[in-house]
C-alpha cells in the first residue's frame, strides 16, 4: 500500500468501556424511528502534547419517553487513543478540528459495529445506526476545536 493514503491521525488503540441494550420483550418494538444522541470528551495525556484520548458515547432512545414509545435503547462508549504529531505538522492551524471530526468518525464506526452486533440478539433483529456527518454535528454544537482536559 502506498504511504500517501494513510491519515496523519493515528489511532493507537481503543477500548469499549460501556455497551448496553435494554429491550422490553413484551412490546411490539418500533425500530424505524428513535432518537440518537452523541456526547464526547477530549483529554490530553499529561506527559505528552501529542497523545489524546477521545471518548464517544452513542445513545439510542436514552430519553425515557423514547424508550417507552419504542421499547428499546442502546448505549455504547468507546475510548480511542490518538497520536496527533503528524496532524499538527500537516495542519498547524486546524489540527484540533481534524482530531475531532476524524477521531469521532472513527469511534462512531466502532460503536456502530458494536451496537449492530449486540442488537443481533434482540427481538427486533439487527439495529444499524444511521450515518452521521461529524463535521455538521460539531458545527451544530459550536465545537470545532478540541479543548482537552489534562
XYZ file of N, CA and C in Angstrom:
450
model
N 0.827 -1.180 0.000
C 0.000 0.000 0.000
C 0.872 1.245 0.000
N 0.424 2.241 -0.685
C 1.161 3.491 -0.756
C 1.056 4.254 0.556
N 2.175 4.769 1.031
C 2.185 5.525 2.286
C 1.337 6.781 2.187
N 1.109 7.300 0.973
C 0.339 8.520 0.790
C -1.139 8.405 1.114
N -1.640 7.194 1.247
C -3.074 7.052 1.527
C -3.379 7.011 3.026
N -2.364 6.926 3.852
C -2.586 6.861 5.295
C -2.894 8.239 5.863
N -3.747 8.263 6.849
C -4.094 9.502 7.522
C -2.950 9.940 8.439
N -2.838 11.247 8.640
C -1.871 11.769 9.606
C -2.303 11.468 11.040
N -3.584 11.246 11.239
C -4.116 10.913 12.563
C -3.906 9.430 12.812
N -3.333 9.101 13.941
C -3.029 7.706 14.261
C -3.880 7.234 15.442
N -4.691 6.218 15.196
C -5.418 5.553 16.279
C -4.497 4.474 16.819
N -4.016 4.664 18.042
C -3.076 3.705 18.648
C -3.807 2.501 19.226
N -4.937 2.736 19.854
C -5.750 1.644 20.402
C -7.102 2.216 20.797
N -8.015 1.330 21.071
C -9.325 1.751 21.566
C -9.868 0.680 22.496
N -10.829 1.086 23.307
C -11.492 0.151 24.204
C -12.958 0.564 24.309
N -13.835 -0.431 24.287
C -15.257 -0.192 24.523
C -15.440 -0.257 26.035
N -15.801 0.873 26.630
C -15.905 0.940 28.090
C -17.330 0.728 28.589
N -18.296 0.811 27.684
C -19.691 0.600 28.071
C -20.466 0.129 26.853
N -21.257 -0.921 27.024
C -22.118 -1.422 25.957
C -23.368 -1.979 26.616
N -24.518 -1.404 26.267
C -25.754 -1.779 26.942
C -26.909 -1.825 25.955
N -27.782 -2.812 26.171
C -29.026 -2.918 25.418
C -30.133 -3.163 26.432
N -31.222 -2.443 26.262
C -32.405 -2.676 27.082
C -33.582 -2.813 26.133
N -34.300 -3.925 26.266
C -35.424 -4.208 25.382
C -36.587 -4.692 26.227
N -37.779 -4.197 25.905
C -38.993 -4.676 26.553
C -39.575 -5.781 25.675
N -39.361 -7.063 26.035
C -39.772 -8.165 25.163
C -41.285 -8.336 25.051
N -42.038 -7.691 25.908
C -43.490 -7.834 25.880
C -44.153 -6.842 24.934
N -43.363 -6.013 24.273
C -43.924 -4.967 23.425
C -43.571 -5.180 21.970
N -44.375 -4.595 21.114
C -44.001 -4.520 19.706
C -42.990 -3.388 19.594
N -41.834 -3.702 19.064
C -40.749 -2.731 19.021
C -40.824 -1.918 17.739
N -40.683 -0.612 17.886
C -40.716 0.307 16.750
C -39.278 0.679 16.430
N -38.760 0.122 15.331
C -37.340 0.310 15.035
C -37.074 1.293 13.899
N -38.123 1.814 13.258
C -37.869 2.710 12.134
C -37.613 4.144 12.574
N -37.776 4.418 13.830
C -37.518 5.752 14.355
C -36.763 5.620 15.661
N -36.451 6.719 16.232
C -35.761 6.720 17.503
C -34.904 7.957 17.614
N -34.382 8.156 18.770
C -33.537 9.333 18.953
C -32.092 8.894 19.133
N -31.229 9.573 18.450
C -29.800 9.324 18.530
C -29.161 10.506 19.223
N -28.328 10.227 20.201
C -27.588 11.313 20.841
C -26.121 10.916 20.967
N -25.287 11.917 20.859
C -23.842 11.736 20.952
C -23.291 12.663 22.017
N -22.292 12.189 22.712
C -21.567 13.021 23.671
C -20.107 12.597 23.597
N -19.208 13.559 23.804
C -17.798 13.206 23.738
C -16.996 14.005 24.741
N -15.808 13.487 24.997
C -14.865 14.141 25.890
C -13.483 14.021 25.249
N -12.643 15.019 25.473
C -11.280 15.037 24.950
C -10.334 15.231 26.126
N -9.302 14.407 26.175
C -8.288 14.567 27.212
C -6.906 14.403 26.598
N -5.956 15.168 27.095
C -4.569 15.054 26.650
C -3.795 14.263 27.687
N -2.917 13.401 27.206
C -2.054 12.657 28.114
C -1.146 13.658 28.825
N -1.102 13.641 30.146
C -0.368 14.673 30.894
C 1.097 14.836 30.506
N 1.773 13.775 30.147
C 3.205 13.880 29.857
C 3.516 13.950 28.362
N 2.510 14.224 27.528
C 2.729 14.296 26.089
C 1.790 15.317 25.463
N 2.319 16.131 24.576
C 1.464 17.101 23.889
C 0.873 16.525 22.608
N 1.235 15.301 22.265
C 0.765 14.685 21.020
C -0.163 13.487 21.222
N -0.420 13.086 22.445
C -1.268 11.921 22.706
C -2.578 12.355 23.355
N -3.675 11.973 22.700
C -5.006 12.386 23.140
C -5.923 11.191 23.284
N -6.836 11.320 24.219
C -7.914 10.350 24.400
C -9.202 11.034 23.971
N -9.907 10.414 23.049
C -11.266 10.840 22.710
C -12.193 9.765 23.233
N -13.253 10.184 23.868
C -14.248 9.239 24.364
C -15.597 9.647 23.792
N -16.242 8.740 23.087
C -17.528 8.996 22.447
C -18.584 8.077 23.038
N -19.704 8.663 23.429
C -20.858 7.884 23.873
C -21.977 8.070 22.864
N -22.472 6.959 22.349
C -23.576 6.928 21.401
C -24.763 6.317 22.125
N -25.881 7.032 22.117
C -27.089 6.533 22.781
C -28.255 6.559 21.811
N -29.063 5.527 21.881
C -30.288 5.433 21.090
C -31.439 5.303 22.067
N -32.407 6.201 21.944
C -33.600 6.209 22.803
C -33.247 6.294 24.285
N -32.286 7.137 24.619
C -31.881 7.273 26.014
C -32.936 7.982 26.848
N -33.723 8.841 26.215
C -34.803 9.531 26.899
C -35.894 8.524 27.269
N -36.410 8.647 28.471
C -37.420 7.697 28.952
C -38.651 7.649 28.052
N -39.077 8.795 27.543
C -40.243 8.826 26.653
C -39.972 8.064 25.355
N -38.774 8.216 24.800
C -38.419 7.476 23.590
C -38.377 5.971 23.862
N -37.834 5.589 25.009
C -37.794 4.167 25.361
C -39.209 3.625 25.506
N -40.066 4.360 26.177
C -41.454 3.910 26.365
C -42.182 3.774 25.026
N -41.933 4.684 24.113
C -42.582 4.642 22.802
C -42.061 3.497 21.950
N -40.749 3.288 21.950
C -40.141 2.342 21.012
C -39.795 0.995 21.612
N -39.658 0.915 22.929
C -39.434 -0.369 23.584
C -37.996 -0.870 23.609
N -37.051 -0.037 23.214
C -35.651 -0.466 23.259
C -34.744 0.747 23.404
N -33.527 0.482 23.874
C -32.484 1.503 23.940
C -31.117 0.830 23.894
N -30.165 1.581 23.395
C -28.778 1.137 23.331
C -27.882 2.261 23.824
N -26.735 1.875 24.353
C -25.700 2.846 24.699
C -24.351 2.173 24.495
N -23.426 2.926 23.938
C -22.071 2.412 23.713
C -21.084 3.553 23.907
N -20.069 3.316 24.707
C -18.998 4.288 24.897
C -17.690 3.655 24.430
N -16.997 4.389 23.567
C -15.724 3.930 23.021
C -14.670 4.999 23.322
N -13.555 4.563 23.878
C -12.428 5.457 24.138
C -11.322 5.116 23.152
N -10.847 6.124 22.432
C -9.780 5.928 21.462
C -8.569 6.746 21.840
N -7.394 6.144 21.657
C -6.138 6.791 21.983
C -5.455 7.187 20.674
N -5.326 8.497 20.464
C -4.840 9.034 19.197
C -3.518 9.762 19.382
N -2.652 9.632 18.365
C -1.394 10.361 18.313
C -1.547 11.401 17.207
N -1.282 12.672 17.525
C -1.584 13.770 16.602
C -0.358 14.555 16.127
N 0.838 14.069 16.385
C 2.044 14.809 15.996
C 2.090 15.150 14.514
N 1.802 14.158 13.655
C 1.826 14.406 12.211
C 0.703 15.350 11.786
N -0.443 15.267 12.448
C -1.568 16.151 12.127
C -1.184 17.593 12.436
N -0.500 17.799 13.541
C -0.059 19.147 13.911
C 0.898 19.726 12.880
N 1.760 18.870 12.328
C 2.706 19.337 11.310
C 1.995 19.663 10.000
N 1.061 18.803 9.597
C 0.372 18.984 8.322
C -0.665 20.102 8.384
N -1.356 20.217 9.515
C -2.439 21.205 9.676
C -2.210 22.022 10.946
N -1.183 22.857 10.979
C -0.860 23.562 12.221
C -1.978 24.465 12.739
N -2.800 24.989 11.851
C -3.875 25.898 12.267
C -5.185 25.171 12.570
N -5.333 23.949 12.097
C -6.636 23.281 12.236
C -6.521 21.829 12.707
N -5.431 21.473 13.342
C -5.230 20.083 13.746
C -6.303 19.617 14.728
N -6.773 20.513 15.589
C -7.801 20.120 16.564
C -9.103 19.730 15.870
N -9.448 20.465 14.815
C -10.639 20.144 14.040
C -10.493 18.763 13.403
N -9.315 18.471 12.881
C -9.065 17.156 12.283
C -9.153 16.053 13.328
N -8.595 16.297 14.493
C -8.678 15.309 15.571
C -10.134 15.022 15.912
N -10.924 16.071 16.105
C -12.313 15.859 16.488
C -13.139 15.197 15.394
N -13.160 15.772 14.203
C -14.047 15.239 13.168
C -13.628 13.841 12.720
N -12.352 13.625 12.525
C -11.902 12.303 12.082
C -11.890 11.288 13.217
N -11.423 11.702 14.389
C -11.402 10.785 15.530
C -12.793 10.336 15.938
N -13.724 11.277 16.003
C -15.096 10.906 16.362
C -15.736 10.037 15.292
N -15.416 10.274 14.031
C -15.944 9.416 12.956
C -15.436 7.985 13.107
N -14.172 7.845 13.441
C -13.596 6.511 13.655
C -14.288 5.822 14.817
N -14.443 6.524 15.928
C -15.065 5.927 17.111
C -16.539 5.612 16.875
N -17.241 6.468 16.111
C -18.638 6.199 15.792
C -18.762 4.903 14.985
N -17.835 4.695 14.059
C -17.846 3.452 13.285
C -17.684 2.228 14.168
N -16.835 2.318 15.176
C -16.651 1.209 16.119
C -17.935 0.989 16.907
N -18.532 2.074 17.415
C -19.782 1.955 18.174
C -20.897 1.384 17.295
N -20.917 1.786 16.047
C -21.936 1.309 15.107
C -21.878 -0.214 14.967
N -20.673 -0.744 14.832
C -20.497 -2.192 14.710
C -20.890 -2.898 16.009
N -20.496 -2.335 17.136
C -20.809 -2.969 18.425
C -22.313 -3.014 18.682
N -23.015 -1.926 18.374
C -24.476 -1.916 18.563
C -25.133 -2.873 17.578
N -24.635 -2.923 16.357
C -25.159 -3.875 15.365
C -25.004 -5.308 15.870
N -23.823 -5.650 16.367
C -23.574 -6.996 16.872
C -24.453 -7.320 18.075
N -24.575 -6.381 18.996
C -25.390 -6.596 20.186
C -26.859 -6.752 19.831
N -27.347 -5.931 18.914
C -28.765 -5.970 18.562
C -29.152 -7.231 17.796
N -28.182 -7.941 17.245
C -28.487 -9.179 16.523
C -29.178 -10.191 17.434
N -28.969 -10.062 18.738
C -29.613 -10.961 19.699
C -30.944 -10.423 20.212
N -31.325 -9.233 19.774
C -32.567 -8.598 20.246
C -33.767 -9.124 19.468
N -34.960 -9.006 20.051
C -36.170 -9.488 19.370
C -36.434 -8.805 18.034
N -36.005 -7.578 17.861
C -36.278 -6.872 16.613
C -35.212 -7.113 15.560
N -34.153 -7.792 15.924
C -33.080 -8.053 14.974
C -32.084 -6.917 14.932
N -31.220 -6.951 13.962
C -30.119 -6.001 13.869
C -30.617 -4.564 13.759
N -29.988 -3.705 14.549
C -30.265 -2.276 14.510
C -28.993 -1.587 14.049
N -29.060 -0.956 12.897
C -27.893 -0.283 12.330
C -28.051 1.221 12.540
N -27.081 1.804 13.200
C -27.102 3.249 13.418
C -27.055 3.984 12.090
N -27.696 5.125 12.011
C -27.593 5.920 10.781
C -26.193 6.506 10.649
N -25.848 6.921 9.446
C -24.577 7.611 9.238
C -24.678 9.014 9.830
N -23.576 9.507 10.348
C -23.539 10.834 10.957
C -22.400 11.626 10.334
N -22.684 12.845 9.943
C -21.662 13.754 9.440
C -21.085 14.482 10.659
N -19.915 14.071 11.093
C -19.327 14.628 12.310
C -19.008 16.108 12.173
N -18.635 16.563 10.984
C -18.357 17.986 10.816
C -19.621 18.802 11.065
N -20.747 18.345 10.553
C -22.019 19.051 10.784
C -22.452 18.938 12.240
N -22.232 17.775 12.844
C -22.551 17.590 14.264
C -21.757 18.583 15.113
N -20.461 18.679 14.864
C -19.616 19.597 15.635
C -19.991 21.049 15.374
N -20.311 21.363 14.130
C -20.723 22.727 13.790
C -22.021 23.084 14.527
N -22.972 22.157 14.560
C -24.241 22.403 15.249
C -24.037 22.616 16.747
N -23.043 21.949 17.310
C -22.717 22.118 18.728
C -21.864 23.348 18.982
N -21.352 23.944 17.897
C -20.476 25.098 18.050
C -19.092 24.714 18.527
N -18.711 23.451 18.291
C -17.409 22.968 18.741
C -16.598 22.548 17.524
N -15.567 23.313 17.236
C -14.727 22.964 16.103
C -13.282 22.751 16.520
N -12.990 22.958 17.790
C -11.637 22.710 18.262
C -11.683 21.867 19.515
N -10.633 21.117 19.724
C -10.545 20.284 20.923
C -10.126 21.158 22.094
N -10.837 21.068 23.166
C -10.471 21.780 24.390
C -10.226 20.725 25.453
N -9.079 20.060 25.379
C -8.853 18.926 26.260
C -8.595 19.312 27.693
N -8.942 18.375 28.561
C -8.537 18.463 29.955
C -7.267 17.666 30.090
N -6.370 18.128 30.879
C -5.095 17.386 31.078
C -5.307 16.224 32.004
